[in-house]
Tab-separated table of C-alpha atoms in Angstrom:
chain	number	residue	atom	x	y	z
A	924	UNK	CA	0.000	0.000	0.000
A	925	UNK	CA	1.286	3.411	-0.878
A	926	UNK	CA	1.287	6.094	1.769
A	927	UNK	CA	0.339	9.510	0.648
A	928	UNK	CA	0.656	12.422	2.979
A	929	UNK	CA	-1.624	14.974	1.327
A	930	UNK	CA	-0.311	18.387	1.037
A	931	UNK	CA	3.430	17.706	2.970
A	932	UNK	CA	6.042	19.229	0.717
A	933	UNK	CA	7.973	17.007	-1.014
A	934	UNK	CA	11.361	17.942	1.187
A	935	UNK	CA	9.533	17.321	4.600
A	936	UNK	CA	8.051	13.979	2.759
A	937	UNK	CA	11.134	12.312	1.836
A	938	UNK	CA	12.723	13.288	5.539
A	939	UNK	CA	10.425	11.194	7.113
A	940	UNK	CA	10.430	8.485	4.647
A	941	UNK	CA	14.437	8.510	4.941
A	942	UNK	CA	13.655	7.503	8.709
A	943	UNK	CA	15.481	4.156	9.851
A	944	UNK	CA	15.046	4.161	13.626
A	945	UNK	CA	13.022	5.925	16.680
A	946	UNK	CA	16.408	8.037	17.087
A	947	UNK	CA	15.802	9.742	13.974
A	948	UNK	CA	11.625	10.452	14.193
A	949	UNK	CA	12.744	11.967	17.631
A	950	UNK	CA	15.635	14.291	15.500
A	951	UNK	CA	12.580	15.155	13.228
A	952	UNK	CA	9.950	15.894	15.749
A	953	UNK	CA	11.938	17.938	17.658
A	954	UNK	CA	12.427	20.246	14.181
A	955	UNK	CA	8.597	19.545	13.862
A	956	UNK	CA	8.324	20.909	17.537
A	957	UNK	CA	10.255	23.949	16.761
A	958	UNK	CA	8.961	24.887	14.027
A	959	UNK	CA	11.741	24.073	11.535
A	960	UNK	CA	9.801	21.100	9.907
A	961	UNK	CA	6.108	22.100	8.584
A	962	UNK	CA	4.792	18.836	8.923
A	963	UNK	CA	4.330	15.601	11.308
A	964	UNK	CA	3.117	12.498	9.411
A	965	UNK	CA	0.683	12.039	12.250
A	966	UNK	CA	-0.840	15.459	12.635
A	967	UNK	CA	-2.518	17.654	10.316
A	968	UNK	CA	-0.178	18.737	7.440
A	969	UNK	CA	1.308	22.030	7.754
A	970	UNK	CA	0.309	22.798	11.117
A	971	UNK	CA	2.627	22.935	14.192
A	972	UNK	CA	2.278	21.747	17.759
A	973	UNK	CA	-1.364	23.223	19.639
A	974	UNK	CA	-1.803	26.767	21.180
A	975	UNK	CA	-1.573	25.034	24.591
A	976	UNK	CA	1.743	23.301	24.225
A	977	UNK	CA	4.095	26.299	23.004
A	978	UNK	CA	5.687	26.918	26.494
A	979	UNK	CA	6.288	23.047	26.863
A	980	UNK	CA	8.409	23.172	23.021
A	981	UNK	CA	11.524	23.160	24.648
A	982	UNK	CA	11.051	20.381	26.965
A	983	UNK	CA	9.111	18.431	24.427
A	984	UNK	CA	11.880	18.917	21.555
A	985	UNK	CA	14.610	17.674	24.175
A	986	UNK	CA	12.738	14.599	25.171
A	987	UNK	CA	12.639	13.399	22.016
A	988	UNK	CA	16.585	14.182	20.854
A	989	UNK	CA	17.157	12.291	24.193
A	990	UNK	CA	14.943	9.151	22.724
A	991	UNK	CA	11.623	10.368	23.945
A	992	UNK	CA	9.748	10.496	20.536
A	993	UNK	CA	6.270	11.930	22.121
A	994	UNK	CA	3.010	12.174	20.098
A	995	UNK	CA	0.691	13.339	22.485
A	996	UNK	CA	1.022	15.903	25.125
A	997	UNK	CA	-0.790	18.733	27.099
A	998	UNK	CA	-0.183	21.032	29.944
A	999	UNK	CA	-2.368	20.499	33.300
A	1000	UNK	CA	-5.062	23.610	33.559
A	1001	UNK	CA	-7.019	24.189	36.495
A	1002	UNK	CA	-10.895	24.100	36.655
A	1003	UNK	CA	-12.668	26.019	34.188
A	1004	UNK	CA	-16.065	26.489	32.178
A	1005	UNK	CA	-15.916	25.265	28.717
A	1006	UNK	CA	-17.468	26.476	25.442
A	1007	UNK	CA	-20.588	24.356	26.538
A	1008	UNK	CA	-20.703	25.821	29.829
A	1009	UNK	CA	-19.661	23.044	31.922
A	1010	UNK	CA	-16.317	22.636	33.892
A	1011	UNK	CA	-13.182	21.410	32.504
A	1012	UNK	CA	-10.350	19.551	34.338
A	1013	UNK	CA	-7.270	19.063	32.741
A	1014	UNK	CA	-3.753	17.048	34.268
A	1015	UNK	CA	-0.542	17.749	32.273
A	1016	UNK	CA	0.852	14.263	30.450
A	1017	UNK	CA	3.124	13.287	27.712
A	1018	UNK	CA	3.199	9.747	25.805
A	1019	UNK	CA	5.524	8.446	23.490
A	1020	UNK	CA	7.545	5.439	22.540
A	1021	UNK	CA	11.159	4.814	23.987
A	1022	UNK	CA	13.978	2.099	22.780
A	1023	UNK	CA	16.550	3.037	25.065
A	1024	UNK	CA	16.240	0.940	27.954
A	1025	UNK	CA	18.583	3.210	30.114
A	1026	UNK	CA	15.642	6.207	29.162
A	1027	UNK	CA	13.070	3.469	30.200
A	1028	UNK	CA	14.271	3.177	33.465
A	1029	UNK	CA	15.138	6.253	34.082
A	1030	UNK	CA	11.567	7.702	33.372
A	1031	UNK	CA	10.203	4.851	35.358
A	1032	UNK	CA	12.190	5.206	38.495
A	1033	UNK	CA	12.151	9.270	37.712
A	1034	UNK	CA	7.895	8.830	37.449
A	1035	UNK	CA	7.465	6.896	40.779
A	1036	UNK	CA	9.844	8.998	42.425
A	1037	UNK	CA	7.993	11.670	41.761
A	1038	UNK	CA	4.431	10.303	42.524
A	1039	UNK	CA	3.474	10.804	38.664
A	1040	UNK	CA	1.234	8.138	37.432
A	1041	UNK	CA	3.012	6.053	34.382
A	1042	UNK	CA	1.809	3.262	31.971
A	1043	UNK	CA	4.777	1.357	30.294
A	1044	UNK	CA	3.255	-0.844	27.406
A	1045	UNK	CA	4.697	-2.516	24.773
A	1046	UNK	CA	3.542	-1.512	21.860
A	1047	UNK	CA	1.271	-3.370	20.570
A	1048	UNK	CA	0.077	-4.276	24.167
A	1049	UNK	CA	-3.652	-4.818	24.180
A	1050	UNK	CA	-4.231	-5.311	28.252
A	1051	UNK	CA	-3.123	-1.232	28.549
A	1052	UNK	CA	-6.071	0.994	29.216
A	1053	UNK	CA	-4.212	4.297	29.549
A	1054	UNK	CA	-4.379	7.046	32.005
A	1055	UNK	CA	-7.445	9.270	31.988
A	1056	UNK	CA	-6.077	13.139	31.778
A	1057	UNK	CA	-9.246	15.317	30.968
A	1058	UNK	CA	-12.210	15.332	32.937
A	1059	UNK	CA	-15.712	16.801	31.269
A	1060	UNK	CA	-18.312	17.547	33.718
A	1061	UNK	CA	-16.564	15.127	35.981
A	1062	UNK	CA	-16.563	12.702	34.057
A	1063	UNK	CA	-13.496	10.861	32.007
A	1064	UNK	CA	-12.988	12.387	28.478
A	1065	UNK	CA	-9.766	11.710	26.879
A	1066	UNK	CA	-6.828	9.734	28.287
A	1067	UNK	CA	-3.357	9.072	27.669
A	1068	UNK	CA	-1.751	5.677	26.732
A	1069	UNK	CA	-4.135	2.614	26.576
A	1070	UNK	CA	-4.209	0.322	23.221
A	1071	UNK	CA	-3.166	1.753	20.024
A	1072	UNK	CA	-4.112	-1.129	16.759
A	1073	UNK	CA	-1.878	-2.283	14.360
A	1074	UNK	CA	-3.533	0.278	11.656
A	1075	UNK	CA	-3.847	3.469	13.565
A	1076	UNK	CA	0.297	2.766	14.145
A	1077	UNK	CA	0.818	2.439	10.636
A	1078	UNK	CA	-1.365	4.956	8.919
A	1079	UNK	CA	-2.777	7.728	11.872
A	1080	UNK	CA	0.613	8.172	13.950
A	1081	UNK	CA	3.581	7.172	11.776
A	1082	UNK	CA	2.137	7.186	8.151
A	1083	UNK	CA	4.799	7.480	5.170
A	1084	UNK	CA	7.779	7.144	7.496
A	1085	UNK	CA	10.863	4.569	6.875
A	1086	UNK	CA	10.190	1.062	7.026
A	1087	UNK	CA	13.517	0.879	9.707
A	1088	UNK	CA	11.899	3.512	11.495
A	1089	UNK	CA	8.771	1.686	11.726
A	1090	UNK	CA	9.721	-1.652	12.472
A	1091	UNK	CA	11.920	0.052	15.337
A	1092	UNK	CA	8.411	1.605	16.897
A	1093	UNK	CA	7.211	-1.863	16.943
A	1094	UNK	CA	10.138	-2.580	18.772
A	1095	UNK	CA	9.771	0.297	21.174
A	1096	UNK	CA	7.640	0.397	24.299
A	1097	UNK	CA	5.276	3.774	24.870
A	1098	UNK	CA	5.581	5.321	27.923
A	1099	UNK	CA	2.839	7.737	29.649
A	1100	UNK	CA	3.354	10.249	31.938
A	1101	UNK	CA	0.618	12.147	34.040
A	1102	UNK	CA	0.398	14.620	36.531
A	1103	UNK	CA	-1.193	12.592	40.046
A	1104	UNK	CA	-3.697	15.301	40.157
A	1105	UNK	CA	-5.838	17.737	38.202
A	1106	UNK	CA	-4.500	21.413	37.424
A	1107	UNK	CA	-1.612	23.821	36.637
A	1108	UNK	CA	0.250	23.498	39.839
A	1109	UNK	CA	0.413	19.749	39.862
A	1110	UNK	CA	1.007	19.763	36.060
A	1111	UNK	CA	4.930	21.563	36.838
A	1112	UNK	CA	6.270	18.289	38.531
A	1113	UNK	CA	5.591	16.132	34.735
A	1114	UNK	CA	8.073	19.016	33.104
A	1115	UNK	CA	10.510	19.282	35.793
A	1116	UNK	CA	10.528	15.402	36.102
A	1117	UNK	CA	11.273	15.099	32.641
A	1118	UNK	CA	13.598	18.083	32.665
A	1119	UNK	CA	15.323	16.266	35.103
A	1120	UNK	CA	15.466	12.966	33.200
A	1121	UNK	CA	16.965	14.549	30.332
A	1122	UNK	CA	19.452	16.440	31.795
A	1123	UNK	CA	20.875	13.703	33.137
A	1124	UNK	CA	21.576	11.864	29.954
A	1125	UNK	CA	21.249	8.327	28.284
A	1126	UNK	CA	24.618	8.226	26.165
A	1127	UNK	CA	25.611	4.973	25.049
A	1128	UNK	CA	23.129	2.770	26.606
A	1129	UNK	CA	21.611	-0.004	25.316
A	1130	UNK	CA	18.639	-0.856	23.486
A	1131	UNK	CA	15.382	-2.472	24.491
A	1132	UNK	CA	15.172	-5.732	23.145
């Protein structure tokens, strides 16, 4: 099956299909992050990250030159009304896949240090249910993590990408992070965990097999 990503230019379109391993989607989503790359495969074409993400960039676009390669994330937001007049909870989380198992553990031991909720799944792991992260009207709205099929991998998150760099997702394990409560004050500890992660460094270690 041919992948077409509709409206990419053709120079962002062959630098994700040139893609052999997670390494190099996190190189590219950090440009994608930044602003230097108009378009993520997964997202729609020519648009950069949400409104509500642009103070998390640099965080984000480190994560994933460290091995992070997130594709989900949003900052925690205290209680307000929404546009259909009922109240909004929000907890800050990231997701994305890992292959460094030195990262891994790291953001595990980093995540229960910090009393942050986690989910580590393999990829492909169906018994994952994720980690609920918005709350509408007090009740669960969208979540984090969980089961993610064989065809949403291939042609929602990582369409049109290199078939090293895809094989080396199914290879990966995803890794969720959340914020153990609801709101802005809570959300800090996901960044400064993860701030802390990364500044640390992974160099050199090995792979998850």
């Amino acid at each position: 099956m041919k992948i077409r990503l509709p409206w990419m230019n053709r120079r962002d379109r062959n630098r994700w299909k040139a893609t052999q391993n997670v390494g190099q989607l996190g190189g590219l989503m950090a440009l994608w992050l930044e602003g230097h790359i108009a378009s993520w495969p997964g997202y729609q074409p020519n648009w950069g990250p949400d409104e509500e993400t642009r103070e998390l960039i640099p965080t984000l676009a480190a994560a994933n030159r460290a091995g992070y390669v997130t594709i989900a994330s949003q900052p925690g937001e205290d209680p307000q009304t929404g546009f259909d007049g009922l109240i909004w909870q929000q907890k800050a989380a990231v997701e994305g896949f890992v292959r460094n198992y030195d990262l891994l553990c790291a953001l595990v031991d980093a995540a229960e240090n910090a009393g942050l909720e986690y989910e580590v799944a393999d990829t492909l792991d169906t018994g994952e249910r994720g980690i609920v992260v918005t709350l509408r009207d007090g009740r669960p709205y969208t979540g984090f993590g969980g089961y993610i099929d064989d065809v949403n991998l291939r042609h929602t998150i990582w369409p049109g990408i290199g078939s090293g760099a895809l094989n080396d997702v199914f290879r990966a394990v995803r890794v969720t992070l959340a914020a153990s409560e609801y709101g802005a004050a809570a959300g800090e500890t996901v960044w400064s965990t993860l701030n802390a992660v990364i500044a640390r460094g992974t160099a050199n270690a090995e792979t998850v097999a």
